[in-house]
Coordinates of C-alpha atoms and ligand atoms in Angstrom, one line a residue:
X4 CA -12.3 22.0 166.8
X5 CA -14.0 24.6 169.3
X6 CA -14.3 23.1 172.8
X7 CA -17.0 24.3 175.2
X8 CA -15.5 25.6 178.3
X9 CA -15.0 22.8 180.6
X10 CA -15.9 22.5 184.1
X11 CA -13.8 20.7 186.4
X12 CA -16.0 20.1 189.9
X13 CA -13.9 17.1 191.3
X14 CA -13.0 17.5 194.9
X15 CA -9.8 18.8 195.5
X16 CA -9.8 21.1 192.0
X17 CA -11.1 24.4 193.5
X18 CA -8.0 26.0 193.1
X19 CA -7.2 24.9 189.7
X20 CA -11.3 25.2 188.6
X21 CA -11.6 28.9 188.8
X22 CA -8.5 30.0 186.7
X23 CA -9.1 27.8 184.2
X24 CA -12.4 28.5 183.6
X25 CA -11.6 31.9 183.3
X26 CA -9.0 31.2 181.2
X27 CA -11.6 29.4 178.7
X28 CA -13.7 32.3 179.3
X29 CA -11.5 35.1 177.9
X30 CA -10.5 32.6 175.1
X31 CA -14.2 32.3 174.1
X32 CA -14.7 35.8 173.9
X33 CA -11.6 36.3 171.9
X34 CA -12.6 33.7 169.6
X35 CA -15.6 35.0 168.8
X36 CA -14.5 38.4 168.3
X37 CA -11.7 36.9 165.7
X38 CA -14.3 35.0 164.0
X39 CA -17.2 38.0 163.7
X40 CA -14.4 40.2 163.0
X41 CA -14.7 42.5 165.5
X42 CA -10.8 41.7 166.2
X43 CA -9.1 42.5 162.4
X44 CA -6.6 40.1 160.6
X45 CA -3.7 41.4 161.5
X46 CA -4.5 43.8 164.3
X47 CA -2.2 44.2 167.5
X48 CA -3.4 42.7 170.8
X49 CA -2.2 44.5 173.6
X50 CA -2.2 42.3 177.1
X51 CA -3.1 45.5 179.3
X52 CA -5.4 46.5 177.3
X53 CA -7.7 43.5 176.7
X54 CA -6.9 42.8 180.6
X55 CA -8.5 46.5 181.2
X56 CA -11.6 45.5 178.7
X57 CA -12.5 42.0 180.2
X58 CA -11.9 43.2 183.7
X59 CA -9.6 39.9 184.3
X60 CA -5.8 40.0 185.3
X61 CA -3.3 39.4 182.6
X62 CA -2.4 36.0 183.1
X63 CA -5.8 34.5 181.7
X64 CA -5.2 36.9 179.0
X65 CA -2.0 35.8 178.2
X66 CA -3.0 32.0 178.5
X67 CA -6.1 32.5 176.4
X68 CA -3.3 34.5 173.8
X69 CA -1.1 31.4 173.5
X70 CA -4.1 28.8 173.3
X71 CA -5.0 30.8 170.2
X72 CA -1.6 31.1 168.8
X73 CA -1.6 27.3 168.9
X74 CA -4.4 27.5 166.8
X75 CA -3.1 29.7 164.5
X76 CA -5.4 32.3 165.2
X77 CA -2.8 34.7 166.9
X78 CA 0.9 35.4 165.9
X79 CA 3.3 36.3 168.8
X80 CA 6.1 38.0 167.3
X81 CA 9.5 38.5 169.8
X82 CA 9.7 42.3 171.2
X83 CA 6.3 43.1 169.7
X84 CA 3.9 40.9 171.0
X85 CA 0.7 39.5 169.9
X86 CA -1.5 40.4 166.9
X87 CA -4.4 38.4 164.8
X88 CA -3.4 36.0 162.3
X89 CA -4.0 37.3 158.8
X90 CA -6.6 35.5 156.4
X91 CA -5.5 32.6 155.1
X92 CA -4.4 33.7 151.4
X93 CA -5.9 31.9 148.3
X94 CA -2.8 29.4 148.0
X95 CA -2.9 28.3 151.7
X96 CA -6.7 27.9 151.2
X97 CA -6.2 25.5 148.4
X98 CA -3.6 23.4 150.5
X99 CA -6.1 23.0 153.1
X100 CA -8.9 21.7 150.7
X101 CA -6.3 19.5 148.7
X102 CA -5.2 18.1 152.3
X103 CA -9.3 17.5 153.4
X104 CA -9.9 16.1 149.7
X105 CA -7.1 13.4 150.7
X106 CA -8.3 12.2 154.2
X107 CA -11.9 13.5 154.6
X108 CA -13.7 10.8 151.7
X109 CA -11.6 8.3 153.1
X110 CA -12.4 8.7 157.0
X111 CA -16.3 9.4 155.8
X112 CA -16.3 6.0 153.9
X113 CA -14.9 4.3 157.4
X114 CA -17.6 5.7 159.6
X115 CA -20.2 4.4 157.2
X116 CA -18.6 0.9 157.5
X117 CA -18.5 1.3 161.5
X118 CA -21.7 3.3 161.6
X119 CA -24.3 2.2 164.5
X120 CA -27.6 3.1 166.0
X121 CA -25.9 5.3 168.7
X122 CA -23.6 7.0 166.2
X123 CA -26.3 7.4 163.8
X124 CA -28.5 9.3 166.4
X125 CA -25.6 11.5 167.5
X126 CA -24.6 12.7 164.0
X127 CA -28.1 13.2 163.3
X128 CA -28.4 15.6 166.5
X129 CA -25.1 17.5 165.1
X130 CA -26.7 17.8 161.8
X131 CA -30.2 19.3 162.7
X132 CA -28.2 21.3 165.4
X133 CA -26.2 23.5 162.4
X134 CA -29.5 23.5 160.6
X135 CA -31.2 25.2 163.7
X136 CA -28.3 27.9 164.1
X137 CA -29.2 30.9 162.0
X138 CA -26.0 32.3 160.2
X139 CA -27.2 35.6 160.4
X140 CA -27.8 35.3 164.5
X141 CA -25.4 32.7 165.5
X142 CA -22.9 33.1 163.2
X143 CA -20.3 31.4 165.5
X144 CA -22.6 28.5 166.9
X145 CA -23.2 27.6 162.7
X146 CA -19.3 27.4 162.4
X147 CA -19.0 25.1 165.8
X148 CA -21.8 22.8 164.7
X149 CA -19.9 22.3 161.2
X150 CA -16.6 22.0 162.3
X151 CA -18.6 19.1 164.8
X152 CA -19.8 17.4 162.3
X153 CA -16.6 16.7 160.2
X154 CA -14.5 16.2 163.5
X155 CA -17.1 13.4 164.3
X156 CA -17.2 11.9 161.0
X157 CA -13.5 11.9 161.7
X158 CA -13.4 10.4 164.9
X159 CA -15.9 7.6 163.6
X160 CA -13.4 6.9 161.2
X161 CA -11.2 4.7 164.2
X162 CA -8.1 6.5 162.7
X163 CA -6.7 8.7 165.6
X164 CA -4.1 10.4 163.7
X165 CA -6.8 11.4 160.7
X166 CA -8.9 12.7 163.4
X167 CA -6.1 14.9 165.2
X168 CA -4.7 16.3 161.6
X169 CA -7.8 17.3 160.7
X170 CA -8.9 18.7 164.0
X171 CA -5.7 20.6 164.3
X172 CA -6.4 22.3 160.4
X173 CA -8.9 24.5 162.2
X174 CA -10.5 24.7 159.1
X175 CA -14.0 26.0 160.3
X176 CA -12.2 28.4 162.1
X177 CA -10.5 29.9 159.0
X178 CA -13.5 29.9 156.6
X179 CA -15.8 31.7 158.7
X180 CA -13.1 34.1 159.4
X181 CA -12.4 34.6 156.0
X182 CA -16.3 34.7 154.7
X183 CA -16.7 37.6 157.0
X184 CA -20.5 37.3 157.6
X185 CA -23.5 35.6 156.5
X186 CA -22.4 34.1 153.2
X187 CA -22.8 30.8 154.7
X188 CA -25.7 29.6 153.1
X189 CA -28.5 26.5 153.2
X190 CA -26.1 24.8 151.3
X191 CA -23.7 23.6 153.5
X192 CA -26.2 22.2 155.5
X193 CA -28.3 20.4 152.8
X194 CA -24.6 18.7 151.8
X195 CA -24.8 17.6 155.2
X196 CA -27.4 16.2 155.3
X197 CA -26.7 14.3 152.1
X198 CA -23.4 12.9 153.7
X199 CA -25.6 11.8 156.8
X200 CA -28.4 9.8 154.4
X201 CA -25.2 7.6 153.0
X202 CA -23.7 7.2 156.6
X203 CA -27.0 6.2 158.1
X204 CA -27.5 3.8 155.1
X205 CA -23.9 2.4 156.0
X206 CA -23.0 3.1 152.4
X207 CA -19.1 3.9 152.3
X208 CA -18.7 4.7 149.0
X209 CA -21.9 6.7 148.8
X210 CA -20.6 8.6 152.1
X211 CA -17.4 9.2 150.3
X212 CA -18.9 10.6 147.7
X213 CA -20.8 12.7 149.5
X214 CA -18.0 13.9 151.3
X215 CA -15.8 14.3 148.6
X216 CA -18.6 16.9 146.9
X217 CA -19.5 18.9 150.1
X218 CA -15.6 19.7 150.2
X219 CA -15.4 20.8 146.3
X220 CA -18.6 22.9 146.8
X221 CA -17.2 24.4 150.0
X222 CA -13.8 25.1 148.2
X223 CA -15.8 27.0 145.3
X224 CA -17.3 28.9 147.6
X225 CA -14.2 29.9 149.1
X226 CA -12.4 30.8 145.9
X227 CA -15.2 32.5 144.4
X228 CA -14.0 35.4 146.8
X229 CA -10.9 35.9 145.5
X230 CA -12.5 36.1 142.2
Ligands
ZN318 ZN1 -18.8 21.2 156.2

């Protein structure tokens, strides 16, 4: 999941706050460029060039790149340096969707079993934000909200191992990067709404089925690009 920049305003943090938020900013800029393919898969990323283009020193650039490396979006090769990760292959996407199908419907069922009015409000807000993010203009926002919805449901499962495993996949970053541009449709928004409706009713089986159907349809949308 893409985390918003954190601002630390606690007393005594002045020294740390400035560089940390600078790294966050550089990270956000590079993530945006990777997701919208302004930085192409496999493209070489030179620290000195990036630092010049972004008008910052090399330290925050290096830190942002190593964070992206953890997310699997950037690869570091000894003596060569950084380059943008290649797109996931067809079989890597297959594995990703298989893994999600094992975990997400179960997590969704558990979320529905433990639902309450506060959680419903929060989930509804995320669904609405995604519907409000026009894929053409706010392409990245759309991916962020999609990811937020899935991560939130996983967190409601109450199983932190499941939630952490899913979050670490950075599924939505990879999918949106793969789709290149506005191939995101109304379909995904409608599917999230169907999951939400079952969740709101506190219907574990219905929520699991809606989640399974959404992931299977998402898989078909991605796989159709390989045909
Ligand atoms: Zn989704």
